[in-house]
Amino acid sequence: MNAPQALLVMEREWPWGLAVFADPEARDPLPDRLGDDGVAACRSAVAAGIRHAADGVVRAEVWLEEAPIGLACIYDDEFTTDSGDVALSDAGNEQVVTAAVGAGTRRLRVFVDDIAFPERVVFELGTS
């Protein structure tokens, strides 16, 4: 049996200090500020704070169903993809990786390794 692994991974310097998980065709505007939990979210997009480029290379991941253990959950709500695709990107869309997951509404949780200054952000997309 294969060990679970991330669907999408982006390891880089994050010039905007935001990791964005979204339906690439989403038209819903994200709030312009992160909440106290370090997240800004709307129906089809979620941005989470991540260490800024000045702090070096850090990692964002998308997992289906089960995120790695040992991380703190900072967000838990519904996420909708009408297109059936999801994208992981930075706030300026300078780098984008995508995957097909099927259209629908699912549970989305966001996990971090450090609540104040995350070096790792994991978006966990539940089953439909």
PDB file of C-alpha atoms in Angstrom:
ATOM      1  CA  MET A   1       0.000   0.000   0.000  1.00  0.00           C
ATOM      2  CA  ASN A   2       1.314   3.445  -0.926  1.00  0.00           C
ATOM      3  CA  ALA A   3       1.748   6.127   1.713  1.00  0.00           C
ATOM      4  CA  PRO A   4      -0.449   9.209   1.252  1.00  0.00           C
ATOM      5  CA  GLN A   5       1.206  12.076  -0.544  1.00  0.00           C
ATOM      6  CA  ALA A   6       0.451  15.635  -1.505  1.00  0.00           C
ATOM      7  CA  LEU A   7      -1.572  16.304  -4.648  1.00  0.00           C
ATOM      8  CA  LEU A   8       0.125  19.676  -5.245  1.00  0.00           C
ATOM      9  CA  VAL A   9       3.355  21.104  -3.820  1.00  0.00           C
ATOM     10  CA  MET A  10       5.030  24.468  -4.216  1.00  0.00           C
ATOM     11  CA  GLU A  11       8.338  25.123  -2.505  1.00  0.00           C
ATOM     12  CA  ARG A  12       9.732  28.604  -3.064  1.00  0.00           C
ATOM     13  CA  GLU A  13      10.169  32.119  -1.739  1.00  0.00           C
ATOM     14  CA  TRP A  14       6.703  33.730  -1.389  1.00  0.00           C
ATOM     15  CA  PRO A  15       6.968  37.390  -2.479  1.00  0.00           C
ATOM     16  CA  TRP A  16       3.508  38.299  -1.186  1.00  0.00           C
ATOM     17  CA  GLY A  17       3.639  36.132   1.947  1.00  0.00           C
ATOM     18  CA  LEU A  18       0.416  34.385   0.874  1.00  0.00           C
ATOM     19  CA  ALA A  19      -0.305  30.862  -0.347  1.00  0.00           C
ATOM     20  CA  VAL A  20      -3.551  30.754  -2.349  1.00  0.00           C
ATOM     21  CA  PHE A  21      -5.737  27.697  -2.938  1.00  0.00           C
ATOM     22  CA  ALA A  22      -8.587  28.290  -5.384  1.00  0.00           C
ATOM     23  CA  ASP A  23     -10.776  27.134  -8.216  1.00  0.00           C
ATOM     24  CA  PRO A  24      -8.754  28.678 -11.092  1.00  0.00           C
ATOM     25  CA  GLU A  25     -11.996  29.911 -12.655  1.00  0.00           C
ATOM     26  CA  ALA A  26     -13.340  31.423  -9.420  1.00  0.00           C
ATOM     27  CA  ARG A  27     -14.662  34.950  -9.660  1.00  0.00           C
ATOM     28  CA  ASP A  28     -15.433  35.434  -5.961  1.00  0.00           C
ATOM     29  CA  PRO A  29     -13.294  38.200  -4.453  1.00  0.00           C
ATOM     30  CA  LEU A  30     -11.145  37.298  -1.479  1.00  0.00           C
ATOM     31  CA  PRO A  31     -11.313  39.605   1.541  1.00  0.00           C
ATOM     32  CA  ASP A  32      -8.494  42.144   1.372  1.00  0.00           C
ATOM     33  CA  ARG A  33      -7.157  41.257   4.833  1.00  0.00           C
ATOM     34  CA  LEU A  34      -6.289  38.072   6.653  1.00  0.00           C
ATOM     35  CA  GLY A  35      -8.434  37.284   9.672  1.00  0.00           C
ATOM     36  CA  ASP A  36      -7.054  36.631  13.154  1.00  0.00           C
ATOM     37  CA  ASP A  37      -6.548  33.003  12.073  1.00  0.00           C
ATOM     38  CA  GLY A  38      -4.170  34.058   9.272  1.00  0.00           C
ATOM     39  CA  VAL A  39      -6.684  33.184   6.542  1.00  0.00           C
ATOM     40  CA  ALA A  40      -8.812  35.110   4.044  1.00  0.00           C
ATOM     41  CA  ALA A  41     -11.551  33.029   2.439  1.00  0.00           C
ATOM     42  CA  CYS A  42     -14.537  33.106   0.140  1.00  0.00           C
ATOM     43  CA  ARG A  43     -16.607  30.401  -1.538  1.00  0.00           C
ATOM     44  CA  SER A  44     -13.941  29.214  -4.004  1.00  0.00           C
ATOM     45  CA  ALA A  45     -10.642  30.631  -2.796  1.00  0.00           C
ATOM     46  CA  VAL A  46      -8.596  30.634   0.401  1.00  0.00           C
ATOM     47  CA  ALA A  47      -5.404  32.565   1.089  1.00  0.00           C
ATOM     48  CA  ALA A  48      -3.208  31.671   4.045  1.00  0.00           C
ATOM     49  CA  GLY A  49      -0.268  33.598   5.422  1.00  0.00           C
ATOM     50  CA  ILE A  50       3.119  32.001   4.854  1.00  0.00           C
ATOM     51  CA  ARG A  51       6.631  33.294   5.583  1.00  0.00           C
ATOM     52  CA  HIS A  52       7.568  36.124   3.263  1.00  0.00           C
ATOM     53  CA  ALA A  53      10.238  35.830   0.558  1.00  0.00           C
ATOM     54  CA  ALA A  54      12.727  37.669   2.758  1.00  0.00           C
ATOM     55  CA  ASP A  55      12.610  34.686   5.125  1.00  0.00           C
ATOM     56  CA  GLY A  56      13.692  32.173   2.456  1.00  0.00           C
ATOM     57  CA  VAL A  57      12.184  29.122   0.821  1.00  0.00           C
ATOM     58  CA  VAL A  58       9.062  27.626   2.427  1.00  0.00           C
ATOM     59  CA  ARG A  59       6.427  25.119   1.332  1.00  0.00           C
ATOM     60  CA  ALA A  60       2.700  24.965   0.569  1.00  0.00           C
ATOM     61  CA  GLU A  61       0.878  21.727  -0.203  1.00  0.00           C
ATOM     62  CA  VAL A  62      -2.565  20.426  -1.131  1.00  0.00           C
ATOM     63  CA  TRP A  63      -3.651  17.058   0.231  1.00  0.00           C
ATOM     64  CA  LEU A  64      -6.790  15.066  -0.510  1.00  0.00           C
ATOM     65  CA  GLU A  65      -8.625  13.768   2.540  1.00  0.00           C
ATOM     66  CA  GLU A  66      -5.855  13.537   5.136  1.00  0.00           C
ATOM     67  CA  ALA A  67      -3.123  16.046   5.914  1.00  0.00           C
ATOM     68  CA  PRO A  68       0.121  15.057   7.630  1.00  0.00           C
ATOM     69  CA  ILE A  69      -0.022  14.907  11.423  1.00  0.00           C
ATOM     70  CA  GLY A  70       1.664  17.349  13.774  1.00  0.00           C
ATOM     71  CA  LEU A  71       0.266  20.548  12.247  1.00  0.00           C
ATOM     72  CA  ALA A  72      -2.164  23.088  13.746  1.00  0.00           C
ATOM     73  CA  CYS A  73      -5.556  23.556  12.073  1.00  0.00           C
ATOM     74  CA  ILE A  74      -6.279  27.271  11.540  1.00  0.00           C
ATOM     75  CA  TYR A  75      -9.292  27.030   9.207  1.00  0.00           C
ATOM     76  CA  ASP A  76     -12.187  24.588   8.719  1.00  0.00           C
ATOM     77  CA  ASP A  77     -15.064  25.378   6.349  1.00  0.00           C
ATOM     78  CA  GLU A  78     -16.608  24.496   2.983  1.00  0.00           C
ATOM     79  CA  PHE A  79     -14.893  25.049  -0.368  1.00  0.00           C
ATOM     80  CA  THR A  80     -16.594  24.905  -3.764  1.00  0.00           C
ATOM     81  CA  THR A  81     -15.045  24.227  -7.130  1.00  0.00           C
ATOM     82  CA  ASP A  82     -17.459  24.691 -10.022  1.00  0.00           C
ATOM     83  CA  SER A  83     -14.807  23.966 -12.659  1.00  0.00           C
ATOM     84  CA  GLY A  84     -13.631  20.737 -11.007  1.00  0.00           C
ATOM     85  CA  ASP A  85     -10.056  22.019 -10.885  1.00  0.00           C
ATOM     86  CA  VAL A  86      -7.995  23.475  -8.054  1.00  0.00           C
ATOM     87  CA  ALA A  87      -4.893  25.629  -8.149  1.00  0.00           C
ATOM     88  CA  LEU A  88      -2.133  26.393  -5.675  1.00  0.00           C
ATOM     89  CA  SER A  89      -0.398  29.712  -6.284  1.00  0.00           C
ATOM     90  CA  ASP A  90       1.116  32.821  -4.806  1.00  0.00           C
ATOM     91  CA  ALA A  91      -0.974  35.988  -4.551  1.00  0.00           C
ATOM     92  CA  GLY A  92       0.420  37.393  -7.817  1.00  0.00           C
ATOM     93  CA  ASN A  93      -0.111  34.130  -9.745  1.00  0.00           C
ATOM     94  CA  GLU A  94       3.585  34.168 -10.642  1.00  0.00           C
ATOM     95  CA  GLN A  95       3.680  30.394 -10.144  1.00  0.00           C
ATOM     96  CA  VAL A  96       0.614  28.168 -10.361  1.00  0.00           C
ATOM     97  CA  VAL A  97       0.164  24.393 -10.154  1.00  0.00           C
ATOM     98  CA  THR A  98      -3.216  22.789 -10.849  1.00  0.00           C
ATOM     99  CA  ALA A  99      -5.023  19.472 -10.524  1.00  0.00           C
ATOM    100  CA  ALA A 100      -8.443  18.069 -11.404  1.00  0.00           C
ATOM    101  CA  VAL A 101     -10.490  16.989  -8.376  1.00  0.00           C
ATOM    102  CA  GLY A 102     -14.073  17.070  -9.698  1.00  0.00           C
ATOM    103  CA  ALA A 103     -16.698  19.752  -9.253  1.00  0.00           C
ATOM    104  CA  GLY A 104     -18.542  20.115  -5.967  1.00  0.00           C
ATOM    105  CA  THR A 105     -18.493  21.399  -2.431  1.00  0.00           C
ATOM    106  CA  ARG A 106     -16.099  19.818   0.036  1.00  0.00           C
ATOM    107  CA  ARG A 107     -14.667  20.406   3.459  1.00  0.00           C
ATOM    108  CA  LEU A 108     -11.432  22.382   3.435  1.00  0.00           C
ATOM    109  CA  ARG A 109      -9.060  22.620   6.360  1.00  0.00           C
ATOM    110  CA  VAL A 110      -5.849  24.630   6.487  1.00  0.00           C
ATOM    111  CA  PHE A 111      -2.942  23.487   8.648  1.00  0.00           C
ATOM    112  CA  VAL A 112       0.328  25.215   9.526  1.00  0.00           C
ATOM    113  CA  ASP A 113       3.508  24.206  11.301  1.00  0.00           C
ATOM    114  CA  ASP A 114       3.743  27.527  13.149  1.00  0.00           C
ATOM    115  CA  ILE A 115       0.712  29.748  13.750  1.00  0.00           C
ATOM    116  CA  ALA A 116       2.679  33.014  13.872  1.00  0.00           C
ATOM    117  CA  PHE A 117       5.250  32.402  11.086  1.00  0.00           C
ATOM    118  CA  PRO A 118       4.358  29.315   9.028  1.00  0.00           C
ATOM    119  CA  GLU A 119       7.093  27.668   6.971  1.00  0.00           C
ATOM    120  CA  ARG A 120       4.624  25.003   5.856  1.00  0.00           C
ATOM    121  CA  VAL A 121       0.979  25.493   4.907  1.00  0.00           C
ATOM    122  CA  VAL A 122      -1.205  22.499   4.047  1.00  0.00           C
ATOM    123  CA  PHE A 123      -4.626  22.762   2.406  1.00  0.00           C
ATOM    124  CA  GLU A 124      -6.584  19.567   3.114  1.00  0.00           C
ATOM    125  CA  LEU A 125      -9.481  19.043   0.702  1.00  0.00           C
ATOM    126  CA  GLY A 126     -12.031  16.497   1.878  1.00  0.00           C
ATOM    127  CA  THR A 127     -13.978  14.084  -0.262  1.00  0.00           C
ATOM    128  CA  SER A 128     -17.089  15.219  -2.057  1.00  0.00           C
TER     129      SER A 128
END
